[in-house]
Tab-separated table of C-alpha atoms in Angstrom:
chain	number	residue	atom	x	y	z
B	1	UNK	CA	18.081	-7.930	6.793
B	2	UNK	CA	16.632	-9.781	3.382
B	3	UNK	CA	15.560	-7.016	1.196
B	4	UNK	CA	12.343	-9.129	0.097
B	5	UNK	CA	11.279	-8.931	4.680
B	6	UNK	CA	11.705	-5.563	4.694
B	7	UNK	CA	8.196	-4.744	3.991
B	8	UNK	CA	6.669	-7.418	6.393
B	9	UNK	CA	9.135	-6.074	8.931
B	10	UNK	CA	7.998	-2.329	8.553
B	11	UNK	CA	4.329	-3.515	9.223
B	12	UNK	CA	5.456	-5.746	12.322
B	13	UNK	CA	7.386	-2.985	13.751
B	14	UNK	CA	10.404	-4.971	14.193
B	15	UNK	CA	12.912	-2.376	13.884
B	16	UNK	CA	10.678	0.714	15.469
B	17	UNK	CA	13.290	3.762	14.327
B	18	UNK	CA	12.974	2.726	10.729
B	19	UNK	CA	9.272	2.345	10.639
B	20	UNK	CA	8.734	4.993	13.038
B	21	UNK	CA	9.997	7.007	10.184
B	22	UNK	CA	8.487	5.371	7.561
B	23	UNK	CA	4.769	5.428	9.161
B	24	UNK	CA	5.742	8.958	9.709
B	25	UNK	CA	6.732	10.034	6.844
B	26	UNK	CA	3.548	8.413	5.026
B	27	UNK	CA	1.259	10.496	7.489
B	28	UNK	CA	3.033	13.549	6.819
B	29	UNK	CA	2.550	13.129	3.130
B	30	UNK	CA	-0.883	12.391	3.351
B	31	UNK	CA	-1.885	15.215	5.997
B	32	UNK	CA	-0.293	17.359	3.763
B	33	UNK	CA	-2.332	15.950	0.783
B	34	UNK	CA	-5.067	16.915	2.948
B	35	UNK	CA	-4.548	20.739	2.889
B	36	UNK	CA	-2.743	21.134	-0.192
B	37	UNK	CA	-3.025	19.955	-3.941
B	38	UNK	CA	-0.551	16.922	-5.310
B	39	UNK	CA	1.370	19.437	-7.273
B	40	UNK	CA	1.900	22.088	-4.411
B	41	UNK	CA	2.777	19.031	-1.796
B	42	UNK	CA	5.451	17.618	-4.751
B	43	UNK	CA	7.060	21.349	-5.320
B	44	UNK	CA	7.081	21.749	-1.934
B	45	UNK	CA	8.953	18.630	-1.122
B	46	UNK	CA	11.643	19.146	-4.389
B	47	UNK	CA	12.017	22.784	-3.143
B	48	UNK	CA	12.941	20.852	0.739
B	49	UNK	CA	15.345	17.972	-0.808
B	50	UNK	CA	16.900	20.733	-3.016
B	51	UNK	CA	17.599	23.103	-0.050
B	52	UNK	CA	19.155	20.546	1.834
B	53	UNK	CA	21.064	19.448	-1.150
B	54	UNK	CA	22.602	22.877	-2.311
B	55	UNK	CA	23.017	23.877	1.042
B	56	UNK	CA	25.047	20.911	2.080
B	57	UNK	CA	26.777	21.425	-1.119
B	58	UNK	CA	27.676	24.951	-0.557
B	59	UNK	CA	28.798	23.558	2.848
B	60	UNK	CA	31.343	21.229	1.698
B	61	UNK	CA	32.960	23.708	-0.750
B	62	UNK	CA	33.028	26.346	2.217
B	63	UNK	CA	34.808	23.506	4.260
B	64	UNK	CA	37.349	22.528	1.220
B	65	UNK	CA	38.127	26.326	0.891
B	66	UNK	CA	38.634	26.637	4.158
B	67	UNK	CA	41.237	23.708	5.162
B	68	UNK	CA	42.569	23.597	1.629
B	69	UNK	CA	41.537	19.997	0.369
B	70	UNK	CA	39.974	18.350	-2.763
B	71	UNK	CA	37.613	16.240	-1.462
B	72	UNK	CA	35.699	16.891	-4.550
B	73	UNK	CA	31.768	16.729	-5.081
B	74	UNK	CA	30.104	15.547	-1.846
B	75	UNK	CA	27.582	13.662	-3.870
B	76	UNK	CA	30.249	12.149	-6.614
B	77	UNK	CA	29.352	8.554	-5.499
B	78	UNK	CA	25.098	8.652	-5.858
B	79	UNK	CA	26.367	10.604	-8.748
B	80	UNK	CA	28.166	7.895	-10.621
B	81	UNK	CA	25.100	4.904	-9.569
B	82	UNK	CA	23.655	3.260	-12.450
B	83	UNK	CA	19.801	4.010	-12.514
B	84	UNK	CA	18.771	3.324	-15.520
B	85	UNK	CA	16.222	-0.039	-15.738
B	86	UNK	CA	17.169	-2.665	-18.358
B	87	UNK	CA	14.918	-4.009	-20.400
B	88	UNK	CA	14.978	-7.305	-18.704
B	89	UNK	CA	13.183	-5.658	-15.199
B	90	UNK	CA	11.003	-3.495	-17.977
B	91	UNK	CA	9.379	-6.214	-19.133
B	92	UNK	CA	9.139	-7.796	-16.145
B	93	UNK	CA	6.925	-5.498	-14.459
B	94	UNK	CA	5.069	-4.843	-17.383
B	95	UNK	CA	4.386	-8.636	-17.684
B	96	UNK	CA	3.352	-8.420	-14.129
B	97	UNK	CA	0.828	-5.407	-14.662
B	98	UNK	CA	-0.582	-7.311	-17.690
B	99	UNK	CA	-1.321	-10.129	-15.795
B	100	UNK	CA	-2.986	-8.359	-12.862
B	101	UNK	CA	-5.181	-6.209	-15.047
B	102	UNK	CA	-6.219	-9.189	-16.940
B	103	UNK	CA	-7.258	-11.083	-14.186
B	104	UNK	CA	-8.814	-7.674	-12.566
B	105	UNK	CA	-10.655	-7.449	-16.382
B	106	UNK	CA	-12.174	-10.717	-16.583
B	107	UNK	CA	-13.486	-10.782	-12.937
B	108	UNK	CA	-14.931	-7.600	-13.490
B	109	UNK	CA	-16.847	-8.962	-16.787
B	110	UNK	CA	-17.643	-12.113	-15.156
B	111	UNK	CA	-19.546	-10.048	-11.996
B	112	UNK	CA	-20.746	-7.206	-14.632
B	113	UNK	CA	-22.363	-10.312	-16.888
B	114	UNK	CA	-23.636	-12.217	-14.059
B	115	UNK	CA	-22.029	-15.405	-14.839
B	116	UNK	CA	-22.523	-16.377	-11.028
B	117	UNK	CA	-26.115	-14.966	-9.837
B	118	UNK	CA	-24.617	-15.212	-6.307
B	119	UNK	CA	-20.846	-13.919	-6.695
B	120	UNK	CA	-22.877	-11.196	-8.593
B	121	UNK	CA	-25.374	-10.146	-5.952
B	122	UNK	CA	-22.666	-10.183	-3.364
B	123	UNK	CA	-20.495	-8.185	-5.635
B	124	UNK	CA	-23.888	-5.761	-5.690
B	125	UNK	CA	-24.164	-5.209	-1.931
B	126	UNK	CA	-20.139	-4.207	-1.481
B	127	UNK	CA	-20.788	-1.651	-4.469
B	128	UNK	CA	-23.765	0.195	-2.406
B	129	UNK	CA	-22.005	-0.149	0.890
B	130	UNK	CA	-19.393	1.462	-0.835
B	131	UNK	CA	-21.969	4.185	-1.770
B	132	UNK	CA	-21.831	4.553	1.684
B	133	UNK	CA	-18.523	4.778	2.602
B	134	UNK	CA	-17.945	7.334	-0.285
B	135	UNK	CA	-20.462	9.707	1.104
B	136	UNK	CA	-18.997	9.686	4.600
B	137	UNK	CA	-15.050	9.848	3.511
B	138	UNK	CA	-12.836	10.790	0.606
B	139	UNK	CA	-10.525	8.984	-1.179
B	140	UNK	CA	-7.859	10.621	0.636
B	141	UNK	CA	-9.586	9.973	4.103
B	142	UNK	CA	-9.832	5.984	3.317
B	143	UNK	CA	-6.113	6.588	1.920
B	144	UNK	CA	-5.370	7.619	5.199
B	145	UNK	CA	-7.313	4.728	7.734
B	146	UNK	CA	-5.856	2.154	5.560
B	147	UNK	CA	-2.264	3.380	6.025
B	148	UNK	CA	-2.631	3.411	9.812
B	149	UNK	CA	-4.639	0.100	9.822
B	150	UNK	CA	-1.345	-1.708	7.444
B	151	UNK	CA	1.001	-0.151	10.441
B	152	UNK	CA	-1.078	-1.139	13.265
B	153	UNK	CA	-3.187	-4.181	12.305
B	154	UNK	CA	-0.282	-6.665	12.351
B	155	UNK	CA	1.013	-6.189	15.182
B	156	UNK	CA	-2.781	-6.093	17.027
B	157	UNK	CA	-3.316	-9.337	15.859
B	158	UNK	CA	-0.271	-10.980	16.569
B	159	UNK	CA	-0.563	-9.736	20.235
B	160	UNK	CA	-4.781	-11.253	20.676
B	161	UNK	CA	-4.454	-13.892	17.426
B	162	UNK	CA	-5.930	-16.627	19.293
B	163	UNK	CA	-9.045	-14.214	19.911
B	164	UNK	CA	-9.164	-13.129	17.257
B	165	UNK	CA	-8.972	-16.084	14.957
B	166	UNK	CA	-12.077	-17.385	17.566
B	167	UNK	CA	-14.321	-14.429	16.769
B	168	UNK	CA	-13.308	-14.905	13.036
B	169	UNK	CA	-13.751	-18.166	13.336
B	170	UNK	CA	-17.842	-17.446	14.850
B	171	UNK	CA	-18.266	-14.663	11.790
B	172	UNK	CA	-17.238	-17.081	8.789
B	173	UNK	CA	-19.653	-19.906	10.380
B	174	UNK	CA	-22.841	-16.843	10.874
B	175	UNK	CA	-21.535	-15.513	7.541
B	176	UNK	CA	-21.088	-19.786	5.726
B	177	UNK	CA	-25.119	-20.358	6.704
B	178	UNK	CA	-26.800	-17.581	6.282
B	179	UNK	CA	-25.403	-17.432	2.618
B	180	UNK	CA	-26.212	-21.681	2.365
B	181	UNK	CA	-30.030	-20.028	3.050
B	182	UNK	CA	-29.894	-17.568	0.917
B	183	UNK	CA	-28.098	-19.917	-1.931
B	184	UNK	CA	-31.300	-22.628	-1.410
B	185	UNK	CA	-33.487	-19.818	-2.083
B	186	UNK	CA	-32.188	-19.179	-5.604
B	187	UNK	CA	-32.606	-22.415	-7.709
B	188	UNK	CA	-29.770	-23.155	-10.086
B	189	UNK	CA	-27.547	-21.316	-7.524
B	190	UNK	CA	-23.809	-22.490	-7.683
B	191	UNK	CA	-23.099	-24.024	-4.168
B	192	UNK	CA	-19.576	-22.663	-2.467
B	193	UNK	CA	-17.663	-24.791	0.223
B	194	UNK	CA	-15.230	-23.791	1.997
């Protein structure tokens, strides 16, 4: 499988074992968030791979005692793999994030400095239904729906597309005139097409 796919192919389900654990093991982490604090739900999980670690280390030097062998260290080869980043990929991703959170920056001034009256207002409303949403969940709640939704979204809509791209279709018609109404109400408005 392409390394690049594998993420698309997690959220399609196409090999169910490996997202099955996946999905699980994302739902775990964030239940656990739930009850506990970051730090006790990180210690917690070192103190589990470490367990399993020394234990199955302890194991294999038992066995080599035992039947009189050098296998040597049972983790020798993740041992001796290079992890270290060069500075190529370094700057690569930091390139990346600089890019992003220049884009995110302007945007942000452009809505903050009302530079479009209209992308502004709209940008407005989302901020006080968010007002909303952040009274009825926590950050950790939202966390949580949005994980589920990127795990069971895809695979909804590729089942019902042609549905759903009909009702979509209905919405972003309702949703193209009633902002052409409320853009001939506001003179000097910039007109969008789509």
């Amino acid at each position: 499988m392409p390394r690049s796919r594998m993420p698309i192919d997690l959220l399609y389900w196409r090999d169910i074992k490996q997202t099955g654990i996946v999905f699980g093991s994302f739902l775990l982490l964030l239940f656990s968030l739930t009850q506990f604090s970051v730090v006790s739900v990180v210690a917690y999980l070192a103190l589990a791979a470490l367990s399993a670690t020394i234990s199955f280390r302890i194991y294999k030097s038992v066995l080599q005692a035992v039947q009189k062998t050098d296998e040597g260290h049972p983790f020798k080869a993740y041992l001796e793999l290079e992890i270290t980043l060069s500075q190529e990929q370094i700057q690569k991703y930091t390139d990346c994030l600089q890019f992003y959170v220049n884009n995110t920056l302007k945007e942000l001034r452009r809505l903050f400095l009302v530079q479009d009256l209209v992308d502004s207002l709209k940008f407005a409303v989302l901020m006080w239904l968010l007002t909303y949403v952040g009274a009825l969940f926590n950050g950790l709640t939202l966390l949580l729906m949005a994980v589920v939704s990127m795990f069971t979204l895809p695979v909804v809509y590729v089942k019902h597309q042609a549905q759903i791209d009909q009702y979509l279709g209905l919405v972003r018609t309702h949703i193209n005139a009633v902002v052409a109404k409320i853009q001939a109400k506001i003179p000097g408005a910039k007109r969008h097409t789509e």
